[in-house]
C-alpha cells in the first residue's frame, strides 16, 4: 500500500549531485504537545522508523503521535511495531535459522502453498565466525591447522549454508576466516544511513533512512557505537523479521549515561566498559535503552564506543547507544566507506537532528547516571560474571576470597587450614601436581592461569587495546620474559585488518614469541571454542582437582562456558591477558610483584606497560584506510576451502537421514491452518528448579559435548567418535543433539538433585538423580505437562534461541521465575512456552516449594490478556495445596497471537499461506 504521509513529512534531501526522499522528523515539531526535538537520539531514530513505516495496519498515526509526544519521565505502556533495515546472523545461530526456513518451505508445501514464499524480504547477512576452535596454538602453523580442522568438522553445515546462499533471495554469506560478525558489521556492513528504491513513490525515488537491524547474537549492540540502532534477538524473532514481520516492542525507557573527562594513563577501553557494566547492572537497566551523552564522548574513539556498546547484554540493556558525530564520520572514512556514503550520513543526520556535538543540549531521559572517565582504573571481571568487576589493585585479595569460597563449595575447607589462611590473606595452598610438558617441569596448582586468550568481538575491534597488547609483548620480549609453559595462549583477531596493523606496527613477531600466534579469525575462546587443554595439563587438573583459571579479553565468563576445566574465568583487556600469561597465576599483586625474571632481573608490569602516547602514535602510524578496503574487497568470496565446497540446489533442501549436523526439525509436524489456541496447564511436574542468574549457557551450552552426557551418548550410538563431537554450537542444526543438550551444562545445579552438577533431575525427594532428558521424554510419552521454576534474571546472556527451542521440545509448558532477561523471555513466547513471574516479592523459597509438587495454572484460556495475573496451585504429595499469584510475561498483543498459534513460526507460516 502507498504511504499515507499523514504528517506531510516526506521531503527531498540533496547530497552532491544526488537527491534522496526521506521522512523529515522536523514535521512533527508542529504537533501539539510534541517532545520530539528533546527526545533521546535513540528514540528519535525509533520515531523515524515509525514515521516512515506508517501503513495504517502495523503502524498507525496514533503510534507516531504517542512517541512524538512522549514524556520520557512518565511510564508509557505503548506497543509499537519496529521494522529493521536488515538482519545479521552468525553461524551458530544462523544455521538453525536457515534450517527453520528450509523446514517452513516443506511445511508450506504440506499446507498447499508455494515454498518460495518462504524467503527473506529484508537483506540478510550471515557471517561464519563461531566454528573455528583453538586446537593448535603457539606455533606458526596454528592458523593453518585450525582452519583445516574447521572445514573438516563443519563440511555438512557449510554445504547447507551454501544451499541457502543459492536457494534464498536477499541472503548473503560471509565465509569463514573473514572475521567476527560484529566487527565485520562495524567495519564493513553497517551503513548508518540506508538507501533503497521506494517502489511506492511515483518515479521510484531513492529513499534514505536510518540503518537498523536485529541480529541473532546478543552482541549485535556493538553497532550502536556507530550510531546504528540494533540489538540481539532469538533466531525465531530474526526469522520473523526476515519474513516481513515487524518487531513488536513496548516503547522503552531510556537511561542517559553522562560521560565527562578523559581516561587516565594506564586505563583502557576494556577497563571503562567493565566499570560501565558494573554501574549499569546496579542501575537495573534490563529491557531499557541506555544512551551515552556528554562531552566525554568526544574523547572516546569510535572503537572505544563500540567496545562499550558491545557489552549491553552484560549490563542488561536492550542497547547502549552512541549518537552520530564527527568521530563517526572519521571512522567511516578510515574504514573504507565511500566518500558519497560519508557525505550522505553527514547530510542526513544533520537534516534529521540526529547529529551530536559538544554544544548539543542534553536530551531528556527517563533517568540518568554519570561517570568521570578520569576515575576509571585497571580492572578485571570475574570469576563467573561479567558485571563482577575486580580492580587490578585488589585482584589478588579478591581471587583469594573466590578460591576460599570455591574450596568451601567443594567441601575442602573443613579441616583444611590452608583454605582458611587464603581467606584471611595468608599464603596460598602450596599443594599441586608436578607436570612435565614440552621440556619443562613445573608444579601446577590452584589459581594457575591455563588459558590466556586475546579473543572476542568486544576488544578485537579496538586498535587501542590490541596494539597496547602488541607493544607490551614487544617490551616483554626485549627484556627476556617468556610465557609460563602451562598457559594455552591464543590470538583470534576479529578481522584480518587487525593482523595487518599488527604487522605494520612491528609487534606481530613479539606476540608470536610469547605464543600469541593467530589461531583463527572468529569467536573462539569467548564462545567456548577454546579447544582442549594439553593432555598432561588436563590430567593434572583432574588428578589434583585443581581450581585453575582462564583470562580472556571477552565479554562472557559464565560457568562452564570458556572451558570445562577452568573454574575461574576473568575478563581483562588484551594487554592484561598478555601480562597474566607472563605471570601464569592469579595469585599476584601486579603493582608490587614481578611478572617474571628477565635477562637483567625482575620485570614488573609498569616496566612494560605502554604509555597512552605510545599507543596513540602507533595507531596513527599503523592503522590505515587501505587495510580495510583491501581486506573487504572480496568479503563474500572466501578462500580455496570455501570455494571448493559443492552444495545441492533447488527450492527445497534435500535432508540427509544420516546427517548428524542438519536434520528437519519437528516444529511443524501435524500443523493445520487452525491455531491451537491457549491450552490448559494441569497436573504439571517440575523438570528443574534453579537459583538466580541461570544463563542461556546453563540452559543450552555452546561449548564441548561431554561423552557421558545424553548428547554424547547419542552421538556415540551413531558411531561418531569423541574427537569428532565438535561442539553444541556447531550441532545446532540437529534437534536430536540439542534436545539432549538442553539443561546439560556441566556446572548447572538443579535444586531437585541435592547439589549434583550437570544434566540431572530427580522425580521425588531423595530419589537417585536421573538424566533430565530421559525424565522429560518419559513424561511426554505419558502426557505429563512440565514446568521449570527459577530465581532472578532467568535466561541471562546470549540470545540463544535453542535455550527456548530445547525447553519447548522437552515438553516444558511454562517457566516460573522471579525475573527474566529480555531476549530469553521473548524467545520462550516465540516457542509457545509461557513465562510467568512471581509477584509481591514471593519466591520459591518464601512459598516453601520443594519442586516435587503437582502444579496447575488457573485461568489459561483464549481470554488471556498480556501481563495478566494468574493463580498457580501447587499440590503436595500429602494433598495440601499452596496457591500463589504469577504475572503472565506475554507483554504485547502481538506476542499473544504468537502464543495462541503455538509460536511465532507457525503464526508466520499460517499468515503466508493465507495470502
PDB file of N, CA, C and O in Angstrom, residues 87-94 97 182 214-220 231-239 242 732 799-801:
ATOM      1  N   UNK A  87      18.993  -7.821   8.623  1.00  0.00           N
ATOM      2  CA  UNK A  87      19.159  -8.820   9.675  1.00  0.00           C
ATOM      3  C   UNK A  87      20.585  -9.358   9.598  1.00  0.00           C
ATOM      4  O   UNK A  87      21.115  -9.585   8.508  1.00  0.00           O
ATOM      5  N   UNK A  88      21.200  -9.544  10.758  1.00  0.00           N
ATOM      6  CA  UNK A  88      22.561 -10.078  10.839  1.00  0.00           C
ATOM      7  C   UNK A  88      22.542 -11.414  11.578  1.00  0.00           C
ATOM      8  O   UNK A  88      21.939 -11.532  12.644  1.00  0.00           O
ATOM      9  N   UNK A  89      23.199 -12.415  11.012  1.00  0.00           N
ATOM     10  CA  UNK A  89      23.289 -13.737  11.632  1.00  0.00           C
ATOM     11  C   UNK A  89      24.752 -14.130  11.792  1.00  0.00           C
ATOM     12  O   UNK A  89      25.595 -13.725  10.988  1.00  0.00           O
ATOM     13  N   UNK A  90      25.052 -14.922  12.835  1.00  0.00           N
ATOM     14  CA  UNK A  90      26.309 -15.661  12.848  1.00  0.00           C
ATOM     15  C   UNK A  90      25.972 -17.139  12.705  1.00  0.00           C
ATOM     16  O   UNK A  90      24.812 -17.524  12.808  1.00  0.00           O
ATOM     17  N   UNK A  91      26.975 -17.970  12.462  1.00  0.00           N
ATOM     18  CA  UNK A  91      26.644 -19.320  12.004  1.00  0.00           C
ATOM     19  C   UNK A  91      26.081 -20.222  13.095  1.00  0.00           C
ATOM     20  O   UNK A  91      25.245 -21.085  12.814  1.00  0.00           O
ATOM     21  N   UNK A  92      26.493 -20.056  14.371  1.00  0.00           N
ATOM     22  CA  UNK A  92      25.914 -20.900  15.409  1.00  0.00           C
ATOM     23  C   UNK A  92      24.405 -20.683  15.489  1.00  0.00           C
ATOM     24  O   UNK A  92      23.643 -21.628  15.657  1.00  0.00           O
ATOM     25  N   UNK A  93      23.977 -19.434  15.400  1.00  0.00           N
ATOM     26  CA  UNK A  93      22.545 -19.137  15.436  1.00  0.00           C
ATOM     27  C   UNK A  93      21.949 -19.086  14.030  1.00  0.00           C
ATOM     28  O   UNK A  93      20.747 -19.274  13.859  1.00  0.00           O
ATOM     29  N   UNK A  94      22.786 -18.829  13.038  1.00  0.00           N
ATOM     30  CA  UNK A  94      22.295 -18.715  11.665  1.00  0.00           C
ATOM     31  C   UNK A  94      21.924 -20.038  11.043  1.00  0.00           C
ATOM     32  O   UNK A  94      20.940 -20.141  10.303  1.00  0.00           O
ATOM     33  N   UNK A  97      18.524 -21.003  11.953  1.00  0.00           N
ATOM     34  CA  UNK A  97      17.584 -20.116  11.243  1.00  0.00           C
ATOM     35  C   UNK A  97      17.314 -20.639   9.841  1.00  0.00           C
ATOM     36  O   UNK A  97      16.159 -20.706   9.400  1.00  0.00           O
ATOM     37  N   UNK A 182      30.298  -9.114  14.361  1.00  0.00           N
ATOM     38  CA  UNK A 182      30.091  -7.741  14.850  1.00  0.00           C
ATOM     39  C   UNK A 182      31.184  -6.797  14.361  1.00  0.00           C
ATOM     40  O   UNK A 182      30.935  -5.626  14.111  1.00  0.00           O
ATOM     41  N   UNK A 214      18.280  -6.231  13.493  1.00  0.00           N
ATOM     42  CA  UNK A 214      18.314  -7.164  14.606  1.00  0.00           C
ATOM     43  C   UNK A 214      19.284  -8.258  14.211  1.00  0.00           C
ATOM     44  O   UNK A 214      19.489  -8.542  13.031  1.00  0.00           O
ATOM     45  N   UNK A 215      19.918  -8.845  15.208  1.00  0.00           N
ATOM     46  CA  UNK A 215      20.885  -9.898  14.947  1.00  0.00           C
ATOM     47  C   UNK A 215      20.675 -11.069  15.873  1.00  0.00           C
ATOM     48  O   UNK A 215      20.166 -10.920  16.987  1.00  0.00           O
ATOM     49  N   UNK A 216      21.088 -12.249  15.434  1.00  0.00           N
ATOM     50  CA  UNK A 216      20.904 -13.450  16.252  1.00  0.00           C
ATOM     51  C   UNK A 216      22.095 -13.676  17.171  1.00  0.00           C
ATOM     52  O   UNK A 216      22.464 -14.803  17.459  1.00  0.00           O
ATOM     53  N   UNK A 217      22.700 -12.610  17.598  1.00  0.00           N
ATOM     54  CA  UNK A 217      23.756 -12.671  18.601  1.00  0.00           C
ATOM     55  C   UNK A 217      23.549 -11.477  19.508  1.00  0.00           C
ATOM     56  O   UNK A 217      23.308 -10.364  19.036  1.00  0.00           O
ATOM     57  N   UNK A 218      23.622 -11.701  20.810  1.00  0.00           N
ATOM     58  CA  UNK A 218      23.293 -10.625  21.739  1.00  0.00           C
ATOM     59  C   UNK A 218      24.215  -9.429  21.585  1.00  0.00           C
ATOM     60  O   UNK A 218      23.847  -8.309  21.913  1.00  0.00           O
ATOM     61  N   UNK A 219      25.428  -9.639  21.063  1.00  0.00           N
ATOM     62  CA  UNK A 219      26.376  -8.524  20.936  1.00  0.00           C
ATOM     63  C   UNK A 219      26.223  -7.751  19.626  1.00  0.00           C
ATOM     64  O   UNK A 219      27.098  -6.956  19.260  1.00  0.00           O
ATOM     65  N   UNK A 220      25.077  -7.954  18.981  1.00  0.00           N
ATOM     66  CA  UNK A 220      24.708  -7.106  17.839  1.00  0.00           C
ATOM     67  C   UNK A 220      24.791  -5.631  18.218  1.00  0.00           C
ATOM     68  O   UNK A 220      25.018  -4.770  17.373  1.00  0.00           O
ATOM     69  N   UNK A 231      19.926  -4.594  17.996  1.00  0.00           N
ATOM     70  CA  UNK A 231      20.120  -5.390  19.199  1.00  0.00           C
ATOM     71  C   UNK A 231      19.925  -6.857  18.861  1.00  0.00           C
ATOM     72  O   UNK A 231      19.494  -7.225  17.767  1.00  0.00           O
ATOM     73  N   UNK A 232      20.250  -7.697  19.826  1.00  0.00           N
ATOM     74  CA  UNK A 232      20.141  -9.127  19.609  1.00  0.00           C
ATOM     75  C   UNK A 232      18.743  -9.644  19.867  1.00  0.00           C
ATOM     76  O   UNK A 232      18.052  -9.185  20.775  1.00  0.00           O
ATOM     77  N   UNK A 233      18.343 -10.599  19.076  1.00  0.00           N
ATOM     78  CA  UNK A 233      17.074 -11.302  19.265  1.00  0.00           C
ATOM     79  C   UNK A 233      17.341 -12.790  19.076  1.00  0.00           C
ATOM     80  O   UNK A 233      18.401 -13.195  18.610  1.00  0.00           O
ATOM     81  N   UNK A 234      16.385 -13.601  19.442  1.00  0.00           N
ATOM     82  CA  UNK A 234      16.495 -15.020  19.160  1.00  0.00           C
ATOM     83  C   UNK A 234      16.312 -15.294  17.677  1.00  0.00           C
ATOM     84  O   UNK A 234      15.769 -14.480  16.931  1.00  0.00           O
ATOM     85  N   UNK A 235      16.785 -16.462  17.265  1.00  0.00           N
ATOM     86  CA  UNK A 235      16.668 -16.814  15.853  1.00  0.00           C
ATOM     87  C   UNK A 235      15.240 -16.830  15.366  1.00  0.00           C
ATOM     88  O   UNK A 235      14.949 -16.467  14.225  1.00  0.00           O
ATOM     89  N   UNK A 236      14.304 -17.216  16.237  1.00  0.00           N
ATOM     90  CA  UNK A 236      12.911 -17.276  15.814  1.00  0.00           C
ATOM     91  C   UNK A 236      12.356 -15.875  15.530  1.00  0.00           C
ATOM     92  O   UNK A 236      11.602 -15.681  14.578  1.00  0.00           O
ATOM     93  N   UNK A 237      12.763 -14.875  16.330  1.00  0.00           N
ATOM     94  CA  UNK A 237      12.350 -13.498  16.049  1.00  0.00           C
ATOM     95  C   UNK A 237      13.023 -12.982  14.784  1.00  0.00           C
ATOM     96  O   UNK A 237      12.414 -12.254  13.987  1.00  0.00           O
ATOM     97  N   UNK A 238      14.287 -13.352  14.607  1.00  0.00           N
ATOM     98  CA  UNK A 238      15.012 -12.914  13.418  1.00  0.00           C
ATOM     99  C   UNK A 238      14.366 -13.481  12.157  1.00  0.00           C
ATOM    100  O   UNK A 238      14.257 -12.790  11.135  1.00  0.00           O
ATOM    101  N   UNK A 239      13.941 -14.729  12.221  1.00  0.00           N
ATOM    102  CA  UNK A 239      13.277 -15.338  11.069  1.00  0.00           C
ATOM    103  C   UNK A 239      11.985 -14.595  10.735  1.00  0.00           C
ATOM    104  O   UNK A 239      11.666 -14.374   9.562  1.00  0.00           O
ATOM    105  N   UNK A 242      12.922 -11.460   9.015  1.00  0.00           N
ATOM    106  CA  UNK A 242      13.295 -11.763   7.630  1.00  0.00           C
ATOM    107  C   UNK A 242      12.071 -11.914   6.744  1.00  0.00           C
ATOM    108  O   UNK A 242      12.073 -11.516   5.570  1.00  0.00           O
ATOM    109  N   UNK A 732      23.840 -27.217  16.238  1.00  0.00           N
ATOM    110  CA  UNK A 732      22.514 -26.627  16.423  1.00  0.00           C
ATOM    111  C   UNK A 732      21.551 -26.881  15.267  1.00  0.00           C
ATOM    112  O   UNK A 732      20.377 -26.564  15.379  1.00  0.00           O
ATOM    113  N   UNK A 799      21.755 -14.433  23.131  1.00  0.00           N
ATOM    114  CA  UNK A 799      20.426 -14.555  22.508  1.00  0.00           C
ATOM    115  C   UNK A 799      20.326 -15.932  21.854  1.00  0.00           C
ATOM    116  O   UNK A 799      20.346 -16.065  20.640  1.00  0.00           O
ATOM    117  N   UNK A 800      20.235 -16.946  22.679  1.00  0.00           N
ATOM    118  CA  UNK A 800      20.367 -18.331  22.234  1.00  0.00           C
ATOM    119  C   UNK A 800      18.990 -18.947  22.080  1.00  0.00           C
ATOM    120  O   UNK A 800      18.371 -19.380  23.049  1.00  0.00           O
ATOM    121  N   UNK A 801      18.498 -19.006  20.845  1.00  0.00           N
ATOM    122  CA  UNK A 801      17.147 -19.497  20.659  1.00  0.00           C
ATOM    123  C   UNK A 801      16.995 -20.958  21.053  1.00  0.00           C
ATOM    124  O   UNK A 801      15.907 -21.394  21.431  1.00  0.00           O
TER     125      UNK A 801
END
